[in-house]
Amino acid sequence: MLSTALSRPGCVCARGFLPNSSSIAASLSLTTSPSRSDAGERTGGPQEEFRQLLGDCSRRAKRNMSKITTELLLERAVPKSTRLRKIETLNLSKLQLKTGDLDPRLFSRLRHLQKLDLSDNLLDKFPNSLTLPDLRVLNCNNNQLEDVTALKQFPLLEELNYENNGYLTLNDDYKVMFLLQNLRLLNGKDITKLANHVRRVNSRKLTSKVTAHWEEFFRDQLPEKYTAEQVKSIKKKFLKSVQTNVVYGPSSLSEFTRWRVKMIAEEFLTCSLGLELNTDTETEENMDENEEESAESSKEAAEEEAKVTVTPRKRKRNSSKSRFGRKKSKSKAKTEKESVPRNSSQEEDDPAPDKATASNEPAEEATPEQGDEGTHKNGEQFPKGQSNRRSSQLTGEQKSQEQDNGVVNLTPVRNSKGKEDFSAEPLHFLQCHSKGNSREDFKTQLWSCVFEPLLDCAPRKDPIVSCSRTVATCGGESVCLIDCETGVVLKKYKVATEEFFSVAWTTLPMVLSDSRKKSHNILAAAGRRGIVKLIHVAADFCYGEIKAHKKPIATVCFSPTRETHLFTASYDKRIVLWDIGIPDCDYNFKASQLLVLECLSVPLRIALVPTCPEQYLLAGCEEGCFTWNIKLEKEEKTRPFEASFKFPDEEGEMSTSHRVDGLAFLNDDVVVSKSSKPGCIYLWSWSWSFDTKGKGSQRTVSAVILAELEWSTTDLSYLTLSTCPAKLHVFCGDEKGSVWIYHLSNYTTAWSSAKGKHSDKRIPPTQILKWPELRANGDHLSEVYINNVITDPTFTYLVALTSVNITAIWKKS
């Protein structure tokens, strides 16, 4: 293991204090030691000889010690040079140099020095201002160095050697790996992989623990309005407490851990206290970008106290017992400002997607528990979780980790019938998105989930070759990766000031440090803040972000043909196509905006047309269903919609005034959509509908309805649907916690021959999967809304996301 190779005994050796010490020892061994009485009586004996010998040695040392001069530097250059600023390689080894001999004024003239050899000297530290801006290789072997932190002044250093410095330990190895971001070789060993772990994963873990320590023990100690003296006092207490109580990694690295914890804590306090001093409604970053927008959001938030809104937040009803408020009238709905997916609770501490609520959380992370919002300049983030999948048999340590991630398993009580209505086994009911990891949080709403593509089956190919069992879910301030079979939360990413609404997967051919390419799954997550987080799941690292919109992002999706093309649909009434690029081995990447699609209302769901995914995109919006031509060969970078689709309203009249909050393709041609018309899900033909546009060149066309699916008569919005094209199934949850399942393989042949004609009789669900009776802390969980439901491509696992912070997983029998 590399860490073992880097470790050295922590002994202290006293070596090299006198020049030619071996010769002195030999001389002393030939000297006869006198007795005490002889020493007192004889003046010219061995004692005098010994003193003379030491004096001679000292004089020889002074003669041999070469004071560093311009002439010496020019002579020691390799090759020899006539000017200091032309020197690129310099050998100053075996000169008995001490720290005071390294004159910063003289060294500052070595502007282009790349290699420096200071081995076999007497250095105990480095001056803090040597000013060697281009130094790449440094050899400090066989010195007396006691500290390495001054090496941070050489940011371009790639190779470092300091073996046989008895005061340095493994903790110092970790310090230089963190401080020197370009370091590749340490004492002859390739430390690239370990260094990345130290700089990223280790820092994220420690940042998460520091943040949690503040939240649990110190946040409430700080008054709402505080003085500089109070800040100084609590800072002193916090730094002492956090260094004592935050423990991570082996005990052999405790010194490094304390060093990093102090650094992280100081940055955290500066950041979080600064945020709380300067803003009440938005994060510091958002205010910096647009102070006027932040002020407007604060005003809107105040107005929301007096009125009710709808939108991918939770629908509101009249019942006083309901978690939601009243449903708006049609006229009011048209004039009201759009909002964002909202938590069912109306309490202030539960952010609502429909308004930019205030956040008192400290500066975020996307932690597998920070992200890049929360990425400090030191490189730490906070995503928190485990790097590898675990078996269903959890060890005590693993169970402890699950508790850290806020995971609560709820056991379903058997239905009164004594059996489940659906031929599937209810595996897990997880409460893993809780705010602050609270077991009492049944208010956080979950919005989006998607199964991870299998790397060995190339996600662009037939997905039926095998089964994926890892699903990404999002809601509240976190994104979770869950193993459906075991119910284990593999990873958890957290951004304290975010509320996530959508996640999407892609597979990128990333370049490794040895220039080889390897495919890795990348997860994109977005929400209220309008920022897309890019997470390299295998590395447990949120490596970047795209500030895509100034308003919340409702949904995201990747192109099935171009793995770097990402669509983001926002409450700013725009859909944007991005090229997110491919990160290199150091996670450097470049994102670019390729296209902007203008919408007449907020886009809620988007889907690329399977037969021509590089030409047409379909979107369900607050006020209709639209399509755009997205061909990049066209010159226009900002485009209006190409066609708007009409659907029957409650009176049977064709209308475009529908909120389309569910949209997916059942196969290459059949579209499944759900609008505000109660009790109905439409199936319609993309090709037949769009062909009518070509015949008359009109922008508004009637959708060619193939069938209607019988569904709940609820008027609640944002209960979205999904499809399993490989098995020709449609899924949609309702307001009672049930999942409606439609198996439609027997109908597709009839649709193709019907030429747009369909029966007035609605197709009933094949099965309705009832919500089991769940109890938490002895209380019965009722009024459960299924916000989203999906299956893996083989229909092995079914995952449902709810309005009560529960992820439900079934496995098909």
Coordinates of N, CA and C in Angstrom, one line a residue, residues 225-405:
K225 N -28.4 38.6 16.9 CA -27.6 39.8 16.7 C -26.4 39.7 17.6
Y226 N -25.2 39.6 17.1 CA -24.0 39.3 17.9 C -23.0 40.4 17.6
T227 N -22.1 40.6 18.6 CA -21.0 41.6 18.5 C -19.7 40.8 18.1
A228 N -18.7 41.7 17.8 CA -17.4 41.1 17.4 C -16.8 40.3 18.6
E229 N -17.1 40.8 19.8 CA -16.5 40.2 21.0 C -17.2 38.8 21.2
Q230 N -18.5 38.7 20.9 CA -19.1 37.4 21.1 C -18.6 36.4 20.0
V231 N -18.4 36.9 18.8 CA -17.8 36.1 17.8 C -16.5 35.6 18.1
K232 N -15.6 36.4 18.7 CA -14.3 36.1 19.1 C -14.3 35.0 20.1
S233 N -15.2 35.1 21.1 CA -15.3 34.2 22.2 C -15.8 32.8 21.7
I234 N -16.8 32.8 20.9 CA -17.4 31.5 20.4 C -16.4 30.9 19.5
K235 N -15.6 31.7 18.7 CA -14.6 31.1 17.8 C -13.6 30.4 18.6
K236 N -13.1 30.9 19.7 CA -12.1 30.3 20.5 C -12.6 29.0 21.0
K237 N -13.8 29.0 21.6 CA -14.4 27.8 22.1 C -14.6 26.7 21.1
F238 N -15.1 27.1 19.9 CA -15.4 26.2 18.8 C -14.1 25.5 18.3
L239 N -13.0 26.3 18.1 CA -11.8 25.8 17.6 C -11.2 24.8 18.5
K240 N -11.3 25.0 19.8 CA -10.7 24.1 20.8 C -11.6 22.8 20.8
S241 N -12.9 23.0 20.8 CA -13.8 21.8 20.9 C -13.7 21.0 19.6
V242 N -13.6 21.6 18.5 CA -13.7 20.8 17.2 C -12.4 20.0 17.0
Q243 N -11.3 20.6 17.5 CA -10.0 19.9 17.3 C -9.9 18.7 18.3
T244 N -10.6 18.8 19.4 CA -10.6 17.7 20.4 C -11.6 16.6 20.0
N245 N -12.7 17.0 19.5 CA -13.8 16.0 19.3 C -14.0 15.4 17.9
V246 N -13.5 16.1 16.9 CA -13.6 15.6 15.5 C -12.5 14.6 15.2
V247 N -12.8 13.4 15.0 CA -11.8 12.3 14.8 C -12.2 11.7 13.5
Y248 N -11.1 11.4 12.7 CA -11.3 10.7 11.5 C -10.0 10.0 11.0
G249 N -10.1 8.8 10.6 CA -8.9 8.1 10.1 C -8.2 7.5 11.2
P250 N -7.0 6.9 10.9 CA -6.2 6.2 11.9 C -5.6 7.2 12.9
S251 N -5.2 6.6 14.1 CA -4.6 7.5 15.1 C -3.3 8.0 14.7
S252 N -2.6 7.3 13.8 CA -1.3 7.8 13.4 C -1.4 9.1 12.6
L253 N -2.6 9.5 12.1 CA -2.8 10.7 11.4 C -3.5 11.8 12.3
S254 N -3.5 11.6 13.6 CA -4.2 12.5 14.4 C -3.7 13.9 14.3
E255 N -2.4 14.1 14.2 CA -1.8 15.4 14.1 C -2.3 16.1 12.8
F256 N -2.2 15.4 11.7 CA -2.7 15.9 10.5 C -4.2 16.3 10.6
T257 N -5.0 15.4 11.2 CA -6.4 15.7 11.3 C -6.7 16.9 12.1
R258 N -6.0 17.1 13.2 CA -6.2 18.4 14.0 C -5.8 19.6 13.2
W259 N -4.7 19.5 12.4 CA -4.2 20.6 11.6 C -5.3 21.0 10.6
R260 N -5.8 20.0 9.9 CA -6.8 20.2 8.9 C -8.2 20.7 9.5
V261 N -8.5 20.1 10.6 CA -9.8 20.5 11.3 C -9.7 22.0 11.7
K262 N -8.6 22.4 12.2 CA -8.5 23.8 12.6 C -8.6 24.7 11.4
M263 N -8.0 24.3 10.3 CA -8.0 25.1 9.1 C -9.4 25.2 8.5
I264 N -10.1 24.1 8.5 CA -11.5 24.0 8.0 C -12.4 24.8 8.9
A265 N -12.2 24.6 10.2 CA -13.1 25.3 11.1 C -13.0 26.9 11.0
E266 N -11.8 27.3 10.8 CA -11.6 28.8 10.7 C -12.2 29.3 9.4
E267 N -12.1 28.6 8.3 CA -12.7 29.0 7.1 C -14.3 28.9 7.2
F268 N -14.7 27.8 7.8 CA -16.2 27.7 8.0 C -16.8 28.8 8.8
L269 N -16.1 29.2 9.9 CA -16.6 30.3 10.7 C -16.6 31.6 9.9
T270 N -15.6 31.9 9.2 CA -15.5 33.1 8.4 C -16.6 33.1 7.4
C271 N -16.8 32.0 6.7 CA -17.8 32.0 5.7 C -19.2 32.0 6.2
S272 N -19.5 31.2 7.2 CA -20.9 31.1 7.7 C -21.3 32.3 8.5
L273 N -20.4 32.9 9.3 CA -20.8 34.1 10.1 C -20.9 35.3 9.1
G274 N -20.1 35.3 8.1 CA -20.2 36.4 7.1 C -21.6 36.3 6.4
L275 N -22.0 35.1 6.1 CA -23.3 34.9 5.4 C -24.4 35.4 6.3
E276 N -24.4 35.0 7.6 CA -25.5 35.3 8.4 C -25.5 36.8 8.7
L277 N -24.4 37.5 8.6 CA -24.4 38.9 8.9 C -24.9 39.7 7.7
N278 N -24.8 39.1 6.5 CA -25.1 39.9 5.3 C -26.4 39.6 4.6
T279 N -27.0 38.5 4.9 CA -28.2 38.2 4.1 C -29.2 37.3 4.9
D280 N -30.4 37.5 4.7 CA -31.4 36.8 5.4 C -32.2 35.9 4.5
T281 N -32.2 36.2 3.2 CA -33.1 35.5 2.3 C -32.4 34.6 1.3
E282 N -31.1 34.9 1.0 CA -30.4 34.1 0.0 C -29.0 33.8 0.4
T283 N -28.4 32.9 -0.2 CA -27.0 32.7 0.1 C -26.1 33.8 -0.4
E284 N -24.9 33.9 0.1 CA -24.0 35.0 -0.3 C -23.7 35.0 -1.8
E285 N -23.6 33.8 -2.3 CA -23.3 33.7 -3.7 C -24.4 34.2 -4.6
N286 N -25.7 33.9 -4.2 CA -26.8 34.4 -5.0 C -26.9 35.9 -4.9
M287 N -26.6 36.5 -3.7 CA -26.6 37.9 -3.6 C -25.6 38.6 -4.4
D288 N -24.4 38.0 -4.5 CA -23.3 38.5 -5.3 C -23.7 38.6 -6.7
E289 N -24.4 37.6 -7.2 CA -24.8 37.5 -8.6 C -25.9 38.5 -8.9
N290 N -26.8 38.6 -8.0 CA -28.0 39.4 -8.3 C -28.7 39.9 -7.1
E291 N -28.2 41.0 -6.5 CA -28.7 41.5 -5.3 C -30.2 42.0 -5.5
E292 N -30.5 42.5 -6.6 CA -31.8 43.0 -6.9 C -32.8 41.8 -6.9
E293 N -32.4 40.7 -7.5 CA -33.3 39.5 -7.5 C -33.5 39.0 -6.1
S294 N -32.5 39.0 -5.3 CA -32.6 38.5 -3.9 C -33.6 39.3 -3.1
A295 N -33.5 40.7 -3.3 CA -34.5 41.5 -2.6 C -35.9 41.3 -3.1
E296 N -36.0 41.0 -4.4 CA -37.4 40.7 -4.9 C -37.9 39.4 -4.4
S297 N -37.0 38.4 -4.2 CA -37.4 37.1 -3.7 C -37.9 37.3 -2.3
S298 N -37.2 38.1 -1.5 CA -37.6 38.4 -0.1 C -39.0 39.0 -0.1
K299 N -39.3 39.9 -1.0 CA -40.6 40.6 -1.0 C -41.7 39.6 -1.4
E300 N -41.3 38.7 -2.4 CA -42.3 37.7 -2.8 C -42.6 36.7 -1.7
A301 N -41.5 36.4 -0.9 CA -41.7 35.4 0.2 C -42.7 36.0 1.2
A302 N -42.6 37.3 1.5 CA -43.4 37.9 2.4 C -44.9 37.9 1.9
E303 N -45.0 38.2 0.6 CA -46.4 38.2 0.1 C -47.0 36.8 0.1
E304 N -46.1 35.7 0.0 CA -46.7 34.4 0.0 C -47.3 34.0 1.3
E305 N -47.0 34.7 2.4 CA -47.6 34.4 3.7 C -49.1 34.7 3.6
A306 N -49.5 35.6 2.7 CA -50.9 36.0 2.6 C -51.7 35.3 1.5
K307 N -51.0 34.5 0.6 CA -51.7 33.9 -0.5 C -51.2 32.5 -0.8
V308 N -52.0 31.8 -1.6 CA -51.6 30.4 -1.8 C -51.2 30.3 -3.3
T309 N -50.2 29.4 -3.5 CA -49.7 29.2 -4.9 C -49.6 27.7 -5.1
V310 N -49.5 27.4 -6.4 CA -49.4 26.0 -6.8 C -48.2 25.9 -7.7
T311 N -47.6 24.8 -7.9 CA -46.6 24.6 -8.9 C -45.8 23.4 -8.4
P312 N -44.8 22.9 -9.1 CA -44.2 21.7 -8.6 C -44.0 21.6 -7.2
R313 N -44.5 22.6 -6.5 CA -44.5 22.4 -5.1 C -45.8 21.7 -4.8
K314 N -46.1 21.5 -3.5 CA -47.3 20.7 -3.3 C -48.5 21.5 -3.3
R315 N -49.4 20.8 -4.1 CA -50.7 21.3 -4.4 C -51.4 21.6 -3.1
K316 N -52.3 22.5 -3.1 CA -53.0 22.9 -1.9 C -54.5 22.7 -2.0
R317 N -55.1 22.3 -0.9 CA -56.5 21.9 -1.0 C -57.2 22.6 0.1
N318 N -58.6 22.5 0.0 CA -59.4 23.2 1.0 C -59.4 22.7 2.4
S319 N -59.3 21.4 2.5 CA -59.5 20.7 3.8 C -58.5 21.3 4.8
S320 N -59.0 21.6 6.0 CA -58.1 22.1 7.0 C -57.2 21.1 7.5
K321 N -57.5 19.8 7.3 CA -56.7 18.7 7.8 C -55.5 18.4 6.8
S322 N -55.7 19.0 5.6 CA -54.7 18.7 4.6 C -53.4 19.4 4.9
R323 N -52.3 18.9 4.4 CA -51.0 19.5 4.6 C -50.9 20.7 3.6
F324 N -51.8 20.8 2.7 CA -51.7 21.8 1.6 C -52.8 22.8 1.7
G325 N -52.6 23.9 1.1 CA -53.7 24.9 1.1 C -54.7 24.7 0.0
R326 N -55.4 25.7 -0.4 CA -56.5 25.6 -1.3 C -56.0 25.6 -2.8
K327 N -56.7 24.9 -3.6 CA -56.5 24.9 -5.0 C -56.9 26.2 -5.6
K328 N -56.1 26.8 -6.5 CA -56.4 28.0 -7.2 C -57.5 27.9 -8.2
S329 N -58.2 28.9 -8.4 CA -59.2 28.9 -9.5 C -58.4 29.0 -10.8
K330 N -59.1 28.7 -11.9 CA -58.4 28.7 -13.2 C -58.0 30.1 -13.6
S331 N -58.8 31.1 -13.3 CA -58.4 32.5 -13.7 C -57.2 33.0 -12.9
K332 N -57.2 32.6 -11.6 CA -56.1 33.0 -10.7 C -54.9 32.3 -11.1
A333 N -55.0 31.0 -11.5 CA -53.8 30.2 -11.9 C -53.1 30.8 -13.0
K334 N -53.8 31.5 -13.9 CA -53.2 32.0 -15.1 C -52.4 33.3 -14.8
T335 N -52.8 34.0 -13.8 CA -52.2 35.3 -13.6 C -51.1 35.2 -12.5
E336 N -51.1 34.1 -11.8 CA -50.2 34.0 -10.6 C -48.8 33.7 -11.1
K337 N -47.8 34.2 -10.4 CA -46.4 33.9 -10.7 C -46.1 32.5 -10.5
E338 N -45.2 31.9 -11.4 CA -44.8 30.6 -11.2 C -44.0 30.3 -10.0
S339 N -44.1 29.1 -9.5 CA -43.3 28.8 -8.3 C -42.6 27.5 -8.5
V340 N -42.1 26.9 -7.5 CA -41.2 25.7 -7.7 C -41.7 24.6 -6.8
P341 N -41.3 23.3 -7.0 CA -41.7 22.2 -6.2 C -41.6 22.6 -4.7
R342 N -42.7 22.4 -4.0 CA -42.7 22.9 -2.6 C -43.0 21.8 -1.6
N343 N -42.4 22.0 -0.5 CA -42.6 21.0 0.6 C -44.1 21.1 1.1
S344 N -44.6 20.0 1.5 CA -46.0 20.0 1.9 C -46.3 20.8 3.1
S345 N -45.3 20.9 4.0 CA -45.5 21.7 5.2 C -45.4 23.2 4.8
Q346 N -46.1 24.0 5.6 CA -46.0 25.5 5.3 C -45.2 26.1 6.4
E347 N -44.5 25.4 7.2 CA -43.6 26.0 8.2 C -42.4 26.6 7.6
E348 N -41.9 27.7 8.2 CA -40.9 28.5 7.6 C -39.6 27.7 7.5
D349 N -39.3 26.7 8.4 CA -38.1 26.0 8.3 C -38.0 25.0 7.2
D350 N -39.1 24.9 6.4 CA -39.2 23.9 5.3 C -39.2 24.6 4.0
P351 N -38.1 24.8 3.3 CA -38.1 25.6 2.1 C -39.1 25.2 1.1
A352 N -39.8 26.1 0.4 CA -40.8 25.7 -0.6 C -40.3 26.1 -2.0
P353 N -40.4 25.1 -2.9 CA -39.9 25.4 -4.3 C -40.6 26.5 -5.0
D354 N -41.7 27.0 -4.4 CA -42.3 28.0 -5.1 C -41.9 29.4 -4.7
K355 N -41.0 29.5 -3.8 CA -40.5 30.8 -3.4 C -39.1 30.7 -2.9
A356 N -38.3 31.7 -3.1 CA -36.9 31.6 -2.6 C -36.9 32.0 -1.1
T357 N -37.0 31.0 -0.3 CA -37.1 31.2 1.1 C -35.8 31.5 1.7
A358 N -35.8 32.1 2.9 CA -34.5 32.4 3.6 C -33.9 31.1 4.1
S359 N -32.6 31.1 4.2 CA -31.9 30.0 4.7 C -30.9 30.4 5.7
N360 N -31.0 29.8 6.9 CA -30.0 30.1 8.0 C -28.9 29.1 8.0
E361 N -28.9 28.2 7.0 CA -27.8 27.2 7.0 C -26.5 27.8 6.7
P362 N -25.4 27.2 7.2 CA -24.1 27.7 6.9 C -23.8 27.4 5.4
A363 N -22.7 28.0 4.9 CA -22.4 27.9 3.5 C -22.3 26.4 3.2
E364 N -22.9 26.1 2.0 CA -23.1 24.7 1.7 C -21.9 24.0 1.2
E365 N -22.2 22.8 1.2 CA -21.3 21.9 0.5 C -22.1 21.3 -0.7
A366 N -21.7 20.2 -1.8 CA -22.6 19.1 -2.1 C -22.0 18.0 -1.4
T367 N -22.2 17.8 0.0 CA -21.3 16.9 0.7 C -21.6 15.5 0.3
P368 N -20.8 14.4 -0.2 CA -21.5 13.2 0.0 C -21.7 13.3 1.4
E369 N -21.3 14.6 2.5 CA -22.4 15.4 3.0 C -21.9 16.8 2.9
Q370 N -20.8 18.6 0.9 CA -20.8 19.9 0.4 C -20.7 19.8 -1.1
G371 N -20.7 20.6 -1.9 CA -20.6 20.6 -3.3 C -19.9 21.8 -3.7
D372 N -20.1 22.2 -4.8 CA -19.1 23.2 -5.1 C -19.5 24.6 -4.7
E373 N -20.8 24.7 -4.4 CA -21.1 25.9 -3.6 C -20.3 26.0 -2.4
G374 N -20.3 24.8 -1.8 CA -19.6 24.7 -0.5 C -18.1 24.4 -0.7
T375 N -17.6 24.4 -1.9 CA -16.2 24.0 -2.0 C -15.4 25.2 -1.6
H376 N -14.6 25.1 -0.6 CA -13.7 26.1 -0.2 C -12.5 26.2 -1.1
K377 N -11.8 27.3 -0.9 CA -10.6 27.4 -1.8 C -9.6 26.3 -1.5
N378 N -9.6 25.7 -0.3 CA -8.7 24.6 0.0 C -9.1 23.4 -0.8
G379 N -10.3 23.3 -1.3 CA -10.7 22.1 -2.1 C -11.6 21.2 -1.4
E380 N -12.0 21.5 -0.1 CA -12.9 20.6 0.5 C -14.3 20.8 0.1
Q381 N -15.1 19.7 0.2 CA -16.5 19.7 -0.1 C -17.1 18.8 1.0
F382 N -18.4 18.8 0.9 CA -19.0 18.0 2.0 C -19.8 16.7 1.5
P383 N -19.8 16.2 0.3 CA -20.6 15.0 0.1 C -20.2 13.9 1.0
K384 N -21.2 13.2 1.6 CA -20.9 12.2 2.7 C -21.5 10.9 2.3
G385 N -20.9 9.8 2.5 CA -21.4 8.5 2.1 C -20.3 7.5 2.0
Q386 N -20.7 6.3 1.5 CA -19.7 5.3 1.4 C -19.4 5.1 0.0
S387 N -18.1 4.7 -0.3 CA -17.6 4.6 -1.6 C -18.1 3.3 -2.3
N388 N -18.3 2.3 -1.6 CA -18.5 1.0 -2.2 C -19.9 0.4 -1.7
R389 N -20.4 -0.4 -2.6 CA -21.7 -1.1 -2.2 C -21.4 -2.1 -1.1
R390 N -22.4 -2.3 -0.3 CA -22.3 -3.2 0.8 C -23.3 -4.3 0.7
S391 N -23.0 -5.4 1.4 CA -23.9 -6.5 1.3 C -25.1 -6.3 2.2
S392 N -26.1 -7.1 2.1 CA -27.3 -6.9 2.9 C -27.1 -7.1 4.4
Q393 N -26.0 -7.8 4.7 CA -25.6 -8.0 6.2 C -24.8 -6.8 6.6
L394 N -25.3 -5.9 7.3 CA -24.6 -4.7 7.7 C -23.9 -5.0 9.0
T395 N -22.6 -4.5 9.1 CA -21.9 -4.6 10.3 C -22.3 -3.5 11.2
G396 N -21.8 -3.5 12.5 CA -22.2 -2.4 13.4 C -21.7 -1.1 12.9
E397 N -20.5 -1.1 12.3 CA -20.0 0.2 11.8 C -20.8 0.7 10.6
Q398 N -21.3 -0.2 9.8 CA -22.1 0.2 8.6 C -23.4 0.7 9.1
K399 N -24.0 0.1 10.1 CA -25.3 0.6 10.6 C -25.1 2.0 11.2
S400 N -23.9 2.2 11.8 CA -23.7 3.5 12.4 C -23.6 4.5 11.3
Q401 N -23.0 4.1 10.1 CA -22.9 5.0 9.0 C -24.3 5.3 8.5
E402 N -25.2 4.3 8.4 CA -26.5 4.6 8.0 C -27.2 5.6 8.9
Q403 N -27.0 5.5 10.2 CA -27.5 6.5 11.1 C -27.0 7.9 10.8
D404 N -25.7 8.0 10.5 CA -25.1 9.2 10.2 C -25.7 9.8 8.9
N405 N -26.1 9.0 8.0 CA -26.8 9.5 6.8 C -28.2 9.8 7.0

